[in-house]
Amino acid sequence: MKKNKLLISILLIIIIKALFLLTKHIQEDAFITWRVAQNILDYGVYGFNGDERISSSTTHLYVFISVLFKLIFSENFIYPLLIFNSIIYTWGTKILSDILTSNDNVKILFIFFANFLPPAIKISILGMEFGLIFFLYVLFLKYAVLLRRNWAFLLLPILISWTRLDAAMFLLINFFYDLFRYRKPNYFFILSGILSVITILGFNYFYFHEIINNTIIAKRLAYANEADNFMSKFIGMLNNTNYYSMLKIPLNILKINIFLIITIFLSIFSFYKISKNLNREQKYILSIIYTYAWVRMVVFGFANSWFDWYYWIPQIFMFIPIILYFIQDLNKTKIITYIVIFFIPLVAYQTVHSIATGHGEWYYNRKVGLYLDSIEPDKSKTVFLEPAGYIPYFSKLKAIDYVGLVDKRVLEEFKIKGNNVAESVIKKYQPDYILEDNKPMFKGDISIEESSKYKLIKEFHILQNAKSDNFILDKIYKLKPSGRDYYLYKRIN
């Protein structure tokens, strides 16, 4: 009965969370991964544009899983894959609950609350690889760190590294914890680290002729800010809501975000309080994930890595002590307090965010891609745009993106020209279409000689999309009109 109760609860949590799929909130970058997967099926090449090899996705393992889902479900693969992501994340929270508590009622509450944090909802429904990486992290904590299985020390770090290269930080922290605790190196862990480096960097080198993923190099070149000094980076890290808080709201007090203060204080307090009631192994596991959360957020925050998804798993790990503090003794007052103060506001926030963002991206960016697909039957034509997610995926055209994530030629221009590469890319590679968010093109910074070769053929305005006959939806869309105006230019032959 206990097992059935827990299993039924998990199934219900997955079903309730699946309601967020109705928001159509899918991350732009997921479509880059899926375009790479489609390219493998169409051309037999790990790339983005035809037979050109390029590591335009940050996650190799998830690309191959996407290929498998595309083979099984064809064009209808997206929702089966999103459900898979949701299931493995939920199962990961179940495994973590098994480690941190033995009480089934506490487990159910833990799994429930851990699945309805904003980053947990994003991990489950946005189509990116973080449900997979969370699941692999927790498997490693259980079978390698806790149960000391040699196969887990050997296999799981390789899978983790192939999912995301930056997950090496998690493995490194675990290695030092293991070395400090047992006073001797784990040779299976060391061998796995060596194999991880050899296999993934070897694959990059021999297949793509590069060592580090193209996406990492492109972002470093495109988003570099030489003016940043130590203090500006530190203040930026403290001010950015994404790093330490559940909410992404621009609300600052004395230049420090109030949600950041609350989250950090409550997290440290909860970690201290619940550690007194955990056994030795539970304290050890909680210390590992808590250390990882802090190190990851400080290192990436200070490096000015501002993409939301870098912080989803650390945010969850940092919030776990807070959840445990409110539920570990099954005190009804504390549980109700958590529901009122955290659960309801956070779920409400994410619901509004997902409805608005999903509408803006699925019913706006996707519509732009479908329009291009409808007017251009020749899929060898190119479009110069940013970002390279929804629109290239649904237009099926070849893409040149402003950052160089999917076209290495843009990276070469960054190395030569610095940040202003638009004109040189247009002049050299003559894209058939340019999708810009300015009129005139690139704010008039493109020479008349080059800009005169293009004519404006279509305008897309986000405020026209942010409307609904439903009063509530209309308010939500206008509260957060996700997207921007686009102007589509076509090259004059």
XYZ file of C-alpha atoms in Angstrom:
493
model
C 0.000 0.000 0.000
C 2.843 2.391 0.834
C 4.510 1.776 -2.518
C 1.209 2.212 -4.349
C 0.526 5.429 -2.478
C 3.897 6.843 -3.458
C 3.607 5.676 -7.074
C 0.081 7.078 -7.452
C 1.257 10.390 -6.002
C 4.117 10.554 -8.494
C 1.766 9.825 -11.402
C -0.637 12.522 -10.231
C 2.213 15.022 -9.940
C 3.298 14.248 -13.512
C -0.284 14.634 -14.765
C -0.845 17.931 -12.921
C 2.475 19.298 -14.130
C 1.567 18.253 -17.684
C -1.067 21.002 -17.650
C 1.803 23.426 -18.240
C 2.244 21.817 -21.672
C -0.952 23.615 -22.660
C 0.900 26.934 -22.361
C 3.056 25.986 -25.404
C 6.052 27.333 -23.472
C 9.051 25.775 -25.232
C 12.514 27.277 -25.038
C 14.018 28.773 -28.207
C 17.250 26.793 -27.785
C 15.387 23.480 -27.741
C 14.585 24.047 -31.402
C 18.291 24.439 -32.148
C 18.871 20.985 -30.641
C 15.925 19.557 -32.573
C 17.090 21.161 -35.815
C 20.458 19.425 -35.310
C 18.619 16.142 -34.679
C 16.614 16.640 -37.888
C 19.808 17.437 -39.786
C 21.264 14.096 -38.662
C 18.202 12.309 -40.032
C 18.091 14.297 -43.298
C 21.796 14.470 -44.123
C 23.487 11.978 -41.822
C 25.517 14.908 -40.499
C 25.663 16.379 -36.996
C 25.143 19.971 -38.065
C 22.558 22.663 -38.653
C 22.712 23.573 -42.339
C 22.867 20.586 -44.662
C 26.122 18.639 -44.817
C 28.201 21.179 -42.860
C 29.460 19.727 -39.583
C 29.058 22.086 -36.646
C 28.453 21.560 -32.932
C 25.650 24.099 -32.759
C 24.048 22.336 -29.791
C 25.559 22.341 -26.303
C 24.302 18.829 -25.560
C 25.425 15.831 -27.586
C 23.596 13.094 -25.652
C 20.265 14.926 -25.721
C 20.662 15.467 -29.480
C 20.916 11.701 -29.949
C 17.899 11.126 -27.682
C 15.989 13.677 -29.792
C 16.968 11.739 -32.922
C 15.512 8.597 -31.338
C 12.230 10.346 -30.493
C 12.035 11.793 -34.006
C 12.532 8.331 -35.478
C 9.742 6.902 -33.312
C 7.212 9.754 -33.394
C 8.206 11.596 -36.587
C 6.877 15.188 -36.678
C 4.824 14.533 -33.533
C 7.888 13.928 -31.378
C 7.829 17.173 -29.351
C 5.215 16.344 -26.726
C 6.363 12.748 -26.163
C 9.849 14.139 -25.580
C 8.570 16.841 -23.212
C 6.632 14.213 -21.254
C 9.795 12.090 -21.102
C 11.709 15.087 -19.718
C 9.008 15.671 -17.117
C 8.956 12.010 -16.062
C 12.708 11.683 -15.599
C 12.910 14.940 -13.640
C 10.052 13.794 -11.391
C 11.681 10.401 -10.933
C 14.902 12.184 -10.059
C 13.135 14.058 -7.258
C 11.763 10.713 -6.053
C 15.262 9.251 -5.861
C 16.465 12.360 -4.031
C 13.583 12.043 -1.573
C 14.596 8.425 -0.910
C 18.058 9.674 0.037
C 16.961 12.582 2.220
C 14.042 11.041 4.123
C 12.529 7.655 4.991
C 9.001 8.897 5.680
C 6.658 8.294 2.732
C 4.432 11.273 3.525
C 7.456 13.560 3.645
C 8.626 12.040 0.351
C 5.299 12.807 -1.319
C 5.364 16.422 -0.130
C 9.005 16.784 -1.148
C 8.396 15.420 -4.657
C 5.308 17.594 -5.053
C 6.922 20.851 -3.950
C 10.212 20.135 -5.759
C 8.276 19.653 -9.008
C 6.444 22.964 -8.831
C 9.328 25.344 -8.330
C 9.607 27.645 -11.377
C 12.939 26.169 -12.563
C 11.559 22.639 -12.071
C 8.590 23.440 -14.308
C 10.970 24.874 -16.901
C 13.178 21.780 -16.727
C 10.115 19.630 -17.296
C 8.369 21.437 -20.159
C 10.783 23.713 -22.007
C 12.351 20.952 -24.089
C 15.965 21.424 -23.031
C 18.347 18.824 -21.622
C 18.179 19.780 -17.949
C 15.641 17.140 -16.946
C 18.116 14.565 -18.233
C 21.108 16.151 -16.503
C 19.200 16.443 -13.193
C 18.254 12.765 -13.424
C 21.870 11.745 -14.112
C 23.108 13.905 -11.211
C 20.730 12.178 -8.794
C 21.569 8.711 -10.142
C 25.224 9.492 -9.506
C 24.504 10.660 -5.967
C 22.592 7.469 -5.188
C 24.549 4.733 -6.941
C 28.055 6.194 -6.913
C 28.304 8.483 -3.881
C 25.917 6.630 -1.566
C 26.001 2.979 -2.657
C 29.593 3.036 -3.976
C 28.825 1.102 -7.155
C 31.881 0.929 -9.405
C 29.740 0.832 -12.556
C 28.152 4.136 -11.511
C 31.531 5.805 -10.934
C 32.605 4.571 -14.375
C 29.492 5.085 -16.522
C 27.522 8.025 -15.131
C 30.268 10.700 -15.366
C 30.626 9.861 -19.069
C 26.878 10.251 -19.650
C 26.847 13.470 -17.616
C 29.750 14.928 -19.593
C 28.136 13.986 -22.904
C 24.946 15.739 -21.807
C 26.670 19.001 -20.882
C 30.364 19.741 -20.859
C 29.978 22.300 -18.061
C 28.568 19.520 -15.829
C 32.222 18.717 -15.140
C 31.863 21.200 -12.243
C 29.405 18.842 -10.527
C 31.731 15.876 -11.030
C 34.771 17.812 -9.832
C 33.035 18.833 -6.600
C 32.030 15.212 -6.031
C 35.593 14.060 -6.665
C 37.034 16.400 -4.039
C 34.333 15.454 -1.532
C 35.112 11.778 -2.162
C 38.859 12.313 -1.864
C 38.488 14.273 1.373
C 36.132 11.735 2.932
C 37.960 8.521 2.067
C 41.497 9.918 2.030
C 42.317 8.032 -1.167
C 41.439 8.512 -4.838
C 38.659 6.472 -6.416
C 40.327 4.966 -9.463
C 37.058 4.125 -11.200
C 36.080 7.792 -10.864
C 39.466 8.913 -12.195
C 39.242 6.476 -15.120
C 35.757 7.739 -15.899
C 37.018 11.330 -15.901
C 39.788 10.404 -18.317
C 37.366 8.535 -20.588
C 34.915 11.476 -20.467
C 37.597 13.922 -21.593
C 38.963 11.596 -24.265
C 35.586 10.658 -25.732
C 33.849 14.026 -25.811
C 36.849 16.164 -26.732
C 37.992 13.478 -29.154
C 34.572 13.459 -30.806
C 34.646 17.248 -31.069
C 38.159 17.232 -32.511
C 37.858 14.414 -35.032
C 34.274 15.119 -36.119
C 34.013 18.910 -35.904
C 37.744 19.748 -35.987
C 37.352 21.721 -32.768
C 37.901 20.894 -29.111
C 35.317 23.090 -27.410
C 31.718 23.187 -28.674
C 31.142 25.922 -31.255
C 28.259 27.337 -29.183
C 30.560 28.016 -26.234
C 33.112 29.819 -28.401
C 30.403 31.801 -30.199
C 28.785 33.054 -26.999
C 32.139 34.019 -25.538
C 32.993 36.100 -28.623
C 29.558 37.628 -29.177
C 28.754 38.510 -25.562
C 32.201 39.535 -24.373
C 32.315 42.826 -22.506
C 35.841 44.043 -21.986
C 34.642 46.989 -19.905
C 33.505 44.706 -17.077
C 35.766 44.875 -14.044
C 35.662 42.903 -10.800
C 33.237 45.219 -9.024
C 30.813 45.585 -11.943
C 30.694 41.811 -12.357
C 30.144 41.324 -8.630
C 27.313 43.872 -8.481
C 25.789 42.403 -11.628
C 25.880 38.953 -10.055
C 24.095 40.198 -6.941
C 21.480 42.142 -8.866
C 20.512 39.463 -11.335
C 17.366 37.738 -10.073
C 18.014 34.585 -12.087
C 21.079 33.552 -10.138
C 19.796 33.026 -6.605
C 16.053 33.613 -6.717
C 13.015 31.772 -8.023
C 11.554 34.942 -9.526
C 12.755 37.018 -12.451
C 11.398 40.401 -11.465
C 13.398 43.678 -11.693
C 12.840 44.776 -8.102
C 15.920 46.143 -6.314
C 16.482 47.562 -2.838
C 19.750 49.446 -2.356
C 20.867 47.916 -5.661
C 20.453 44.372 -4.312
C 17.411 42.330 -5.265
C 15.053 41.679 -2.366
C 14.269 38.149 -3.572
C 17.963 37.407 -3.585
C 18.254 38.456 0.071
C 15.233 36.401 1.142
C 16.291 33.304 -0.773
C 19.887 33.326 0.439
C 19.010 34.006 4.070
C 16.230 31.418 4.225
C 18.275 28.817 2.358
C 21.260 29.116 4.729
C 18.975 29.123 7.779
C 17.079 26.037 6.546
C 20.273 24.185 5.673
C 21.591 24.772 9.181
C 18.341 23.733 10.879
C 17.607 20.556 8.936
C 21.212 19.338 9.068
C 20.686 18.661 12.766
C 17.984 16.076 11.971
C 19.741 14.234 9.140
C 21.942 11.180 9.450
C 25.563 11.186 8.346
C 24.898 10.036 4.759
C 22.021 12.445 4.264
C 24.135 15.358 5.489
C 26.869 14.308 3.099
C 24.572 14.235 0.040
C 22.884 17.502 0.983
C 26.284 19.152 1.486
C 27.395 18.063 -1.995
C 24.374 19.465 -3.817
C 24.392 22.613 -1.681
C 28.076 23.230 -2.377
C 27.505 22.653 -6.061
C 24.615 25.137 -6.099
C 26.742 27.870 -4.535
C 29.865 27.230 -6.593
C 27.941 27.025 -9.840
C 26.019 30.239 -9.237
C 29.013 32.218 -8.027
C 31.321 31.079 -10.842
C 28.791 31.472 -13.654
C 27.304 34.615 -12.143
C 30.683 36.284 -11.831
C 31.496 35.234 -15.398
C 28.382 37.215 -16.430
C 26.750 34.102 -17.886
C 23.219 35.425 -17.831
C 21.246 32.675 -19.578
C 18.452 31.434 -17.303
C 19.098 27.739 -17.786
C 22.606 27.861 -16.299
C 20.950 28.368 -12.903
C 17.881 26.114 -12.954
C 19.420 23.091 -11.231
C 21.481 25.166 -8.742
C 18.323 27.099 -7.842
C 16.516 23.836 -7.132
C 19.407 22.474 -5.082
C 19.561 25.708 -3.098
C 15.820 25.577 -2.440
C 15.765 21.940 -1.287
C 16.763 22.812 2.321
C 13.872 25.293 2.442
C 11.387 22.637 1.336
C 12.773 20.121 3.831
C 12.627 22.628 6.669
C 8.897 23.169 6.171
C 7.917 19.508 5.659
C 10.362 17.270 7.534
C 8.332 17.040 10.768
C 4.924 17.065 8.973
C 3.824 20.051 11.008
C 0.554 21.234 9.445
C 1.171 24.884 10.296
C 4.579 24.859 8.607
C 3.238 23.035 5.556
C 0.369 25.502 5.170
C 2.850 28.358 5.634
C 4.992 26.983 2.818
C 1.928 26.620 0.580
C 0.782 30.196 1.226
C 4.181 31.932 1.124
C 5.960 29.890 -1.536
C 3.904 27.306 -3.402
C 0.932 29.436 -4.489
C 2.911 32.588 -5.439
C 5.628 30.641 -7.281
C 3.191 28.493 -9.244
C 1.051 31.538 -10.042
C 4.133 33.430 -11.211
C 5.297 30.570 -13.431
C 1.797 30.049 -14.818
C 1.568 33.673 -15.940
C 5.134 33.582 -17.248
C 4.565 30.354 -19.210
C 1.238 31.477 -20.682
C 2.689 34.801 -21.845
C 6.006 33.417 -23.086
C 4.449 30.367 -24.700
C 1.959 32.520 -26.556
C 4.650 34.913 -27.722
C 7.004 32.209 -28.938
C 4.672 29.503 -30.249
C 2.059 31.791 -31.756
C 4.430 34.563 -32.841
C 7.994 33.369 -33.531
C 6.677 30.089 -34.889
C 4.258 32.036 -37.116
C 7.182 34.006 -38.569
C 8.950 30.729 -39.381
C 5.826 29.256 -40.968
C 5.398 32.409 -43.071
C 8.928 32.045 -44.423
C 8.241 28.377 -45.113
C 5.137 29.323 -47.096
C 6.799 31.962 -49.325
C 10.112 30.208 -50.002
C 9.957 26.634 -51.378
C 13.722 26.498 -52.017
C 15.118 25.303 -48.688
C 18.693 25.946 -49.764
C 18.007 29.680 -49.363
C 19.490 31.426 -46.316
C 18.078 33.734 -43.676
C 20.246 36.015 -41.511
C 18.628 36.365 -38.101
C 18.789 36.008 -34.335
C 17.931 33.783 -32.525
C 18.300 30.548 -34.473
C 15.547 28.551 -32.797
C 11.880 28.715 -33.745
C 12.167 30.564 -37.042
C 14.828 28.448 -38.806
C 13.204 25.268 -37.471
C 9.754 26.033 -38.871
C 10.953 27.846 -42.008
C 13.292 24.933 -42.878
C 15.651 27.475 -44.475
C 19.379 27.524 -43.912
C 20.353 29.989 -41.213
C 23.136 32.449 -40.532
C 22.723 33.770 -37.009
C 24.161 37.000 -35.645
C 26.032 35.187 -32.853
C 27.559 32.415 -34.946
C 25.974 29.521 -33.055
C 24.982 27.766 -36.273
C 27.434 29.235 -38.784
C 31.195 29.270 -38.144
C 31.757 31.981 -40.750
C 30.189 34.509 -38.381
C 32.759 33.529 -35.728
C 35.552 34.335 -38.155
C 34.015 37.761 -38.725
C 33.864 38.353 -34.955
C 37.573 37.559 -34.720
C 38.347 40.078 -37.473
C 35.786 42.838 -36.925
C 34.924 42.614 -33.226
C 31.252 42.997 -32.331
C 30.088 44.851 -35.470
C 29.930 42.081 -38.069
C 26.497 42.510 -39.678
C 27.637 44.424 -42.763
C 30.619 42.189 -43.487
C 28.447 39.055 -43.162
C 25.820 40.519 -45.512
C 28.444 41.626 -48.009
C 30.373 38.358 -48.045
C 27.605 35.767 -47.771
C 24.641 37.582 -49.318
C 21.787 35.986 -47.333
C 18.551 35.671 -49.279
C 16.514 37.005 -46.348
C 17.306 39.193 -43.368
C 15.038 39.148 -40.331
C 15.724 42.258 -38.293
C 14.081 44.006 -35.354
C 14.808 47.450 -36.756
C 13.521 49.682 -39.529
C 15.643 50.841 -41.268
C 17.763 47.718 -41.366
C 20.254 47.524 -38.470
C 19.263 51.063 -37.370
C 20.712 52.458 -40.597
C 24.258 51.338 -39.689
C 24.499 49.261 -42.873
C 25.860 51.101 -45.882
C 23.402 52.253 -48.551
C 25.239 50.071 -51.061
C 24.400 46.901 -49.109
C 21.004 47.861 -47.681
C 19.726 48.876 -51.152
C 20.089 45.251 -52.245
C 17.192 44.330 -49.939
C 13.547 45.333 -49.790
C 11.165 45.140 -46.853
C 8.477 42.552 -47.645
C 6.763 41.911 -44.299
C 6.394 43.419 -40.829
C 5.543 41.460 -37.668
C 4.476 43.434 -34.598
C 4.421 41.827 -31.162
C 1.691 44.093 -29.776
C -0.669 42.878 -32.486
C -0.018 39.355 -31.267
C -0.486 40.268 -27.588
C -4.263 40.368 -27.838
C -7.036 37.987 -26.861
C -10.816 38.035 -26.649
C -10.429 36.402 -23.247
C -10.127 39.183 -20.647
C -7.645 37.315 -18.409
C -5.441 36.138 -21.283
C -5.467 39.612 -22.790
C -4.149 41.032 -19.504
C -1.455 38.348 -19.278
C -0.282 38.849 -22.869
C -0.053 42.610 -22.401
C 1.631 42.219 -19.004
C 4.467 40.314 -20.639
C 4.392 40.600 -24.430
C 7.041 37.954 -25.118
C 8.880 38.724 -28.333
C 9.860 41.735 -30.391
C 8.945 43.389 -33.665
C 10.426 41.769 -36.759
C 11.037 43.222 -40.209
C 11.620 40.749 -43.029
C 13.850 41.874 -45.873
C 14.373 39.975 -49.134
C 17.391 40.241 -51.374
C 16.680 41.836 -54.761
C 18.175 39.800 -57.585
